[in-house]
Structure formats: structure tokens, C-alpha cells
mmCIF file of C-alpha atoms in Angstrom:
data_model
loop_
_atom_site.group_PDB
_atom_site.id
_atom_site.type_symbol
_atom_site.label_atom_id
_atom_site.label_comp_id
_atom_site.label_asym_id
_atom_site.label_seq_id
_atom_site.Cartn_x
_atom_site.Cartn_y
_atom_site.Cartn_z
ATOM 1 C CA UNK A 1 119.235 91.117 88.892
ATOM 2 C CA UNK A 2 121.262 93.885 90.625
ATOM 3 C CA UNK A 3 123.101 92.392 93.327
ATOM 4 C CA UNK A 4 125.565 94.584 95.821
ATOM 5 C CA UNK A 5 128.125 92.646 97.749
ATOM 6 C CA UNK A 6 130.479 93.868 100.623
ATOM 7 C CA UNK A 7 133.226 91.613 102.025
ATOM 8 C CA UNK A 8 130.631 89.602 104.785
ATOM 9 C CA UNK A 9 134.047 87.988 106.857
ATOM 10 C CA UNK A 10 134.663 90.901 110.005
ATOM 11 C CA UNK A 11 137.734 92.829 109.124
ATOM 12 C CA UNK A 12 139.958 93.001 112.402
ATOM 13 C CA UNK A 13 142.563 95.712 112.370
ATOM 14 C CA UNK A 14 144.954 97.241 115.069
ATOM 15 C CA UNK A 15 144.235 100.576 116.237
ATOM 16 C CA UNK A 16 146.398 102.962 114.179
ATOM 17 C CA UNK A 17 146.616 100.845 110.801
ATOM 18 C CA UNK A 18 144.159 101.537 107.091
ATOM 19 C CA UNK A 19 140.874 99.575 107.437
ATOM 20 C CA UNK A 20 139.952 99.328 103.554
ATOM 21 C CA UNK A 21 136.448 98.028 103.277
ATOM 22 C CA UNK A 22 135.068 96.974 99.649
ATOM 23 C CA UNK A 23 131.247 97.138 97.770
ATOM 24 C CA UNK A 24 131.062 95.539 94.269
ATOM 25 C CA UNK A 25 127.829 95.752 92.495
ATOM 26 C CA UNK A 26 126.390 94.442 89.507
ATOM 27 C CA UNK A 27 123.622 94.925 86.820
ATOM 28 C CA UNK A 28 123.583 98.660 88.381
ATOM 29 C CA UNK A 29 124.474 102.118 87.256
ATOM 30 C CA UNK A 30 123.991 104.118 90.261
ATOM 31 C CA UNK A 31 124.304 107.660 89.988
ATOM 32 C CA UNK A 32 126.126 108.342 93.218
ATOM 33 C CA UNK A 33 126.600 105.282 96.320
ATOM 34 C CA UNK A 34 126.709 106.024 99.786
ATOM 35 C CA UNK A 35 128.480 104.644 102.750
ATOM 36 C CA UNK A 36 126.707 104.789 106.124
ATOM 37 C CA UNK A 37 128.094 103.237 109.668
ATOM 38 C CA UNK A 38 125.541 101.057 111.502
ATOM 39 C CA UNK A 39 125.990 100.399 115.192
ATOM 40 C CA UNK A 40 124.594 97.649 116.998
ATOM 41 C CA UNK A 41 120.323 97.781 117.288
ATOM 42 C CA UNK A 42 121.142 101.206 115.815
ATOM 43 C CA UNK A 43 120.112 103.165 112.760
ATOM 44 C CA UNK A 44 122.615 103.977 109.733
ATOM 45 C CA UNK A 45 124.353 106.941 110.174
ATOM 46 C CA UNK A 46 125.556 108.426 106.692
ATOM 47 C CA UNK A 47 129.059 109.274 106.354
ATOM 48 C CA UNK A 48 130.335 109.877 102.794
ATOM 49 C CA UNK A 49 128.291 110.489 98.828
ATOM 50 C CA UNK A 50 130.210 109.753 95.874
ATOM 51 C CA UNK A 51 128.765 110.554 92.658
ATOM 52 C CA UNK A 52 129.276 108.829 89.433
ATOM 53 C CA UNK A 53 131.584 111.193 87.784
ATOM 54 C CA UNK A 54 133.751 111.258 90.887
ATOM 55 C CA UNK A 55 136.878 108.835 91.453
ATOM 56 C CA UNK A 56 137.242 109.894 94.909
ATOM 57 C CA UNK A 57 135.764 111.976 98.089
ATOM 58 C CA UNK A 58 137.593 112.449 101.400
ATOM 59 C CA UNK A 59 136.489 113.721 104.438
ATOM 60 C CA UNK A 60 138.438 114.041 107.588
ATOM 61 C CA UNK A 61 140.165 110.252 107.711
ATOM 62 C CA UNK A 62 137.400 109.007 105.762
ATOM 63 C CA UNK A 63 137.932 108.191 101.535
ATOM 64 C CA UNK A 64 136.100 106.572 99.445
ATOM 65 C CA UNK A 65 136.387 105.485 95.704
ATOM 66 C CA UNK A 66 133.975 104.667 92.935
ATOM 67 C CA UNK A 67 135.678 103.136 89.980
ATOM 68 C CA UNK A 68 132.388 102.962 87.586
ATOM 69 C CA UNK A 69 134.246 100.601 84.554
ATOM 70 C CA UNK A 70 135.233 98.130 88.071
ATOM 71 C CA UNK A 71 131.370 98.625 89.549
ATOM 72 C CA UNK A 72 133.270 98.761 92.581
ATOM 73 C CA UNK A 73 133.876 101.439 95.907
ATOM 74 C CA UNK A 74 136.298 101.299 98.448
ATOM 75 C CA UNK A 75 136.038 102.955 101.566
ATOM 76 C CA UNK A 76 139.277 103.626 103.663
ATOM 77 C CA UNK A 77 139.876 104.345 107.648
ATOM 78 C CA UNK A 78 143.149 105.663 108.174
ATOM 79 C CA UNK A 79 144.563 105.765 111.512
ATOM 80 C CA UNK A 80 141.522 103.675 113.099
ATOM 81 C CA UNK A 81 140.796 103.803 116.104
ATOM 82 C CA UNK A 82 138.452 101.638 119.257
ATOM 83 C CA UNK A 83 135.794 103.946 118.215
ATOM 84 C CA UNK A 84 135.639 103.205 114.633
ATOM 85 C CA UNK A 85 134.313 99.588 115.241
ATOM 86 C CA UNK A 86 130.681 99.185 113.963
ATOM 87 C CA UNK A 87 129.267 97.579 110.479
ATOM 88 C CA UNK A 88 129.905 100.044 107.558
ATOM 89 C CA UNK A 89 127.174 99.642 104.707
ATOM 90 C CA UNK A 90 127.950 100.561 101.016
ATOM 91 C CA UNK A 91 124.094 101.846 99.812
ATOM 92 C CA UNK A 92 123.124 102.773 96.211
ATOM 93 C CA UNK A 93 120.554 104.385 94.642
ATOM 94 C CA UNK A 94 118.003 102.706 93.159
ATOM 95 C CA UNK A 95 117.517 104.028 89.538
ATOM 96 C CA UNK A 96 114.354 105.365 90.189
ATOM 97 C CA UNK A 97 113.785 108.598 91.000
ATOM 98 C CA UNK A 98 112.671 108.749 94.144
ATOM 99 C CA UNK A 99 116.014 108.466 95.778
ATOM 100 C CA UNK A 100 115.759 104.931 97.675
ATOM 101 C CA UNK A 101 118.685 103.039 99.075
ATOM 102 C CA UNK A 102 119.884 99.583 98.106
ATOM 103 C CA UNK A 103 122.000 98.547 101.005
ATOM 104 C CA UNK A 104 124.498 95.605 100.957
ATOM 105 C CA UNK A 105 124.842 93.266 103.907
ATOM 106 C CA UNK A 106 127.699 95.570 105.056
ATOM 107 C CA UNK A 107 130.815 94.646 106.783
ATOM 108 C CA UNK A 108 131.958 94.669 110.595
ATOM 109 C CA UNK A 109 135.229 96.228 110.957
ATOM 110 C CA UNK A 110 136.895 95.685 114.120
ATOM 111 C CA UNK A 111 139.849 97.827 115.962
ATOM 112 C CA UNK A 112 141.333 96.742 118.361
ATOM 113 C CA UNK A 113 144.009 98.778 120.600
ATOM 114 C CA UNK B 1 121.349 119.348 114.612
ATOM 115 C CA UNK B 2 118.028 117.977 113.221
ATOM 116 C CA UNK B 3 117.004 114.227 113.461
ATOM 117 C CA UNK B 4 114.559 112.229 112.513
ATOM 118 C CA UNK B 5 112.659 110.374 115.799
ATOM 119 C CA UNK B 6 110.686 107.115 115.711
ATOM 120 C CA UNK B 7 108.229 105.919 118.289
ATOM 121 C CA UNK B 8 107.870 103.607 119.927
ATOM 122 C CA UNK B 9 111.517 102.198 120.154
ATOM 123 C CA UNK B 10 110.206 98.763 120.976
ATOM 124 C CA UNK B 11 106.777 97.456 120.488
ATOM 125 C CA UNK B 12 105.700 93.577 121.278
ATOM 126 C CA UNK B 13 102.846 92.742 119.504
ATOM 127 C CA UNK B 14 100.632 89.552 119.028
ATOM 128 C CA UNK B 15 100.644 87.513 115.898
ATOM 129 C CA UNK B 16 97.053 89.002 113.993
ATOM 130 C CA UNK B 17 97.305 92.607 115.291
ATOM 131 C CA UNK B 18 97.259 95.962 113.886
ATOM 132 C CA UNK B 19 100.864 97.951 114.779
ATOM 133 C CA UNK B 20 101.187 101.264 114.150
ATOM 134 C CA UNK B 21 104.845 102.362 114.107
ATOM 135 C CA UNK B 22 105.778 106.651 114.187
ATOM 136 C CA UNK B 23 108.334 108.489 112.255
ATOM 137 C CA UNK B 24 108.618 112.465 112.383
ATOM 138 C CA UNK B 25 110.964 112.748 109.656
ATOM 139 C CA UNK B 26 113.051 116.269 109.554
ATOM 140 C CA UNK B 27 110.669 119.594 108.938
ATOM 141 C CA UNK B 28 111.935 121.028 105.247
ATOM 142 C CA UNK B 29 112.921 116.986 104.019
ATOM 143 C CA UNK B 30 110.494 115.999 100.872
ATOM 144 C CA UNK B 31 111.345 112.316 100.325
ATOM 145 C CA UNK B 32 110.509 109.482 103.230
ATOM 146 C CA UNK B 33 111.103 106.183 103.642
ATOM 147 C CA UNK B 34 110.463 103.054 105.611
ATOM 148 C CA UNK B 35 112.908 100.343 105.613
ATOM 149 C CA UNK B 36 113.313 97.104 107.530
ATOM 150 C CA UNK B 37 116.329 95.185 108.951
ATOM 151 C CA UNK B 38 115.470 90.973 110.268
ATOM 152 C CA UNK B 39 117.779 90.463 112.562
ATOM 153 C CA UNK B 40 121.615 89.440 111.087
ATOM 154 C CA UNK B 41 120.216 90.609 107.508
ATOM 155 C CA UNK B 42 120.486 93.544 105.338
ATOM 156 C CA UNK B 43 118.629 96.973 105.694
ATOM 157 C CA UNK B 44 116.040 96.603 102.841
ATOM 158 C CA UNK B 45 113.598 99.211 101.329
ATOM 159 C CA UNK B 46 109.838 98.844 101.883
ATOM 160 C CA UNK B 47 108.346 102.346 100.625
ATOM 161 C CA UNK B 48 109.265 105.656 99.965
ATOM 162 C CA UNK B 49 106.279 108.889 100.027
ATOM 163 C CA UNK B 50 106.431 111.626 97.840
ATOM 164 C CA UNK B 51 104.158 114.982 97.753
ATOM 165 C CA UNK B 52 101.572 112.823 99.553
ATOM 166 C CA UNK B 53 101.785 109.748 98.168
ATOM 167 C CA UNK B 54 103.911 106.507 97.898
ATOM 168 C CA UNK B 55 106.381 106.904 94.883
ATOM 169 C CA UNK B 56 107.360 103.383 94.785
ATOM 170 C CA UNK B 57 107.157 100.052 96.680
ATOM 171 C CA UNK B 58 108.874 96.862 96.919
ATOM 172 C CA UNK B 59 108.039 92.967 97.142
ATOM 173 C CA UNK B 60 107.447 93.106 100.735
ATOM 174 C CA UNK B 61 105.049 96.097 100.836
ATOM 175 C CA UNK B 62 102.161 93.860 100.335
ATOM 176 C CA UNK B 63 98.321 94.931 101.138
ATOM 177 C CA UNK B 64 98.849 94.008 104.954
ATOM 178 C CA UNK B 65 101.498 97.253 105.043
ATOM 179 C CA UNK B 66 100.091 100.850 104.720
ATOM 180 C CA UNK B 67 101.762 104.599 105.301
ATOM 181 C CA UNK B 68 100.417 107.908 106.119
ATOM 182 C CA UNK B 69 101.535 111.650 106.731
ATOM 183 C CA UNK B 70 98.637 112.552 108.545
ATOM 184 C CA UNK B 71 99.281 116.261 109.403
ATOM 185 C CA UNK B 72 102.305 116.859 107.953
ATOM 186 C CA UNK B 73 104.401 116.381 110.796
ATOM 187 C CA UNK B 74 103.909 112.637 111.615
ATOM 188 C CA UNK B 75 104.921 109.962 108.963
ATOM 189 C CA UNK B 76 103.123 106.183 109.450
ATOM 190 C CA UNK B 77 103.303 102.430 109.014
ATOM 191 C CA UNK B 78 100.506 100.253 109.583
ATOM 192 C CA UNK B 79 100.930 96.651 109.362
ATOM 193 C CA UNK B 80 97.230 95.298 109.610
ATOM 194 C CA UNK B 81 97.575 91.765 110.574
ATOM 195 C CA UNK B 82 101.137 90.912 111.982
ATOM 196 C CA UNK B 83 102.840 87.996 111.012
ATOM 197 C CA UNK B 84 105.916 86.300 113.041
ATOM 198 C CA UNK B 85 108.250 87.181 110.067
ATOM 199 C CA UNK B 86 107.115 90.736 110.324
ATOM 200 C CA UNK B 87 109.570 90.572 113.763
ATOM 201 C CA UNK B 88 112.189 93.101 112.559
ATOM 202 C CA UNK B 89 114.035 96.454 113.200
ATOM 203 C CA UNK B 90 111.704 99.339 111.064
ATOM 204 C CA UNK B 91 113.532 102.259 110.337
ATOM 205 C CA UNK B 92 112.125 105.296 108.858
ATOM 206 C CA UNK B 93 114.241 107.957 107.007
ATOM 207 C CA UNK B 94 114.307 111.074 105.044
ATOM 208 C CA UNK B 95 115.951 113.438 102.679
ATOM 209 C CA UNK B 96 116.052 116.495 101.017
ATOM 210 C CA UNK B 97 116.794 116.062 97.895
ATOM 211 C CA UNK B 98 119.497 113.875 96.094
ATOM 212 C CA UNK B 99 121.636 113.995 99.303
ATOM 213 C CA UNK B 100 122.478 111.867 102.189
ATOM 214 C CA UNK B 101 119.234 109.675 104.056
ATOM 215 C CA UNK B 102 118.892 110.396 107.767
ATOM 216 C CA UNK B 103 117.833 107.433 109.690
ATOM 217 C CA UNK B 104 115.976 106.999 112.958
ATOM 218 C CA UNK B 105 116.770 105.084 115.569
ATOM 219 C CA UNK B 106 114.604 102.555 114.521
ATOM 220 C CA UNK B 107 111.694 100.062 116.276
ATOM 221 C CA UNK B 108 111.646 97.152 117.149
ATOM 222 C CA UNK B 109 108.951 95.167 116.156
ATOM 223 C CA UNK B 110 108.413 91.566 118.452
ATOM 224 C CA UNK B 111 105.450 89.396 117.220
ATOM 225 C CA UNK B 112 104.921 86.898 119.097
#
């Protein structure tokens, strides 16, 4: 069955330094995968799309990979900051047609100053 | 910038009630959704609504679940008979086209 797993352990950085978060998937071929940032009793917030025949998107100090042959993305922070601590979800679509979202667990990333 | 709003943002309900939870999803969006969060667990995908109609379901969107886009504004979910395990965060979103989902803030659905 399609399964989409992100790194459940919180990933504590100091303020300044990469955070590098990772989604692997399997039994999927997704044509694009999202990452959204979830804050507590909130609702995801999208930040970055990736399609399938793209190997990387950045956006401000956001970047994220999709390595298709690895079924895996990884989503980078650089220079983090206080304010980039939340849960960061890794979505993908869901084959179908109609656009839905297959979220993993996500994973908290922590900065501290 | 445009958002999609859900009402109410908290709703404690008794075990055997109807809820009724509110989405208005953003004006020219086509695609809507309803997904669920348990508390500590994964966001997971209930239904989403197409041109009037629901496009696809999952496991958990059993008879006791229904949705509705009444007047074209307001996008529904209707759980008939609530169960404990229905307790959960219900967020509604929508989207354009093949593009990004926006979210609500969610409700948060207490049965007691």
C-alpha cells in the first residue's frame, strides 16, 4: 500500500544553522508533492510544489528536492530562525484526479536561539 | 489575500448527535475538501466535491458523514450520529486547479 514517511523524532537546530527535513514514499508516483507548515491547533499552511519532472524549487530560504528514482524529498531551512519552529508536512497527491492530499505524519523542527 | 474560513472553531457535541461543521472555501476555487486530524496523528483525507458532487471518498467517509454546497458559497459536513472517535480537528480546504490547497483554520470537534 502507499505509505509516506517523514523523520517522526523532533529535529532541534540552533538558530542560524540548515534544518534539512526528509519525506520518503513508497508504492506512489505522485505527480508533484507538497510541503505545508502546520502550527499548533492550526491549519496547514502551504509553502512549496514540486513537480515530478523537477529536481529542485527554491523560494526565499526555502528548497526542496524530489529525487523520483530515490521516492524521496528533502526540504531545507537555511539560516533558521525562532520563528521557523512548527511541524512541516511532506503531502502528495493522490493519483486520482481530483487533486487530494496524502499527508505524512510530518516532522517538528525546533530552533532554538 | 483570500482565505478559506470555517465555523464554528470549536463545537462540543454529545455522543448520538447531528454536527454540522461550515467551510466557505475561496470564491473562483473548483475543488474542496474535508480532512481530519485526531489529535497527535496525521492530517487524513475524508472527501473531496467536484462540480456539485463528491469526486472521491475514503474509508472513513462512511454513511454517518455527508457534504453539501448549498448555495454556492457555503461548503458542509454533516456527521449524523457522533461517535467519541469522531473527536478530531476537521479542516476544510480548497484549490484551483492542480496548485497549492488552502486550509482553514480548522474545528474542533469534542464528543463527549
Amino acid at each position: 500500500s502507499q505509505k509516506i514517511e517523514q523523520n517522526s523524532e523532533a529535529l532541534n537546530i540552533q538558530e542560524g544553522k540548515t534544518a534539512t527535513l526528509t519525506c520518503n514514499y513508497t508504492n506512489y508516483s505522485p505527480a508533484y508533492l507538497q510541503w505545508y507548515r502546520q502550527d499548533p491547533g492550526r491549519g496547514p499552511v502551504f509553502l512549496l510544489l514540486i513537480r515530478e519532472n523537477e529536481k529542485e524549487k527554491r523560494k526565499e530560504r526555502l528548497k526542496v528536492t524530489f529525487d523520483t528514482t530515490l521516492k524521496q524529498s528533502l526540504f531545507h531551512i537555511t539560516a533558521s530562525q525562532p520563528a521557523d519552529s512548527a511541524t512541516y508536512l511532506c503531502a502528495l497527491d493522490g493519483n486520482t484526479g481530483f487533486q487530494k492530499l496524502v499527508f505524512g505524519t510530518g516532522t517538528r523542527l525546533l530552533v532554538s536561539p | 489575500e483570500p482565505e478559506v474560513t470555517q465555523t464554528p472553531s470549536h463545537q462540543v457535541t454529545q455522543m448520538g448527535q447531528e454536527v454540522i461543521l461550515r467551510c466557505v472555501p475561496i470564491s473562483n476555487h473548483l475543488y474542496f475538501y474535508w480532512y481530519r486530524q485526531i489529535l497527535g496523528q496525521k492530517v487524513e483525507f475524508l472527501v473531496s466535491f467536484y462540480n456539485n458532487e463528491i469526486s472521491e471518498k475514503s474509508e472513513i467517509f462512511d454513511d454517518q458523514f455527508s457534504v453539501e454546497r448549498p448555495d454556492g458559497s457555503n461548503f458542509t459536513l454533516k456527521i449524523r450520529s457522533t461517535k467519541l472517535e469522531d473527536s478530531a480537528m476537521y479542516f476544510c480546504a480548497s484549490i484551483l486547479g492542480e496548485t497549492e490547497a488552502f486550509f482553514g483554520q480548522g474545528t474542533r470537534l469534542t464528543v463527549v
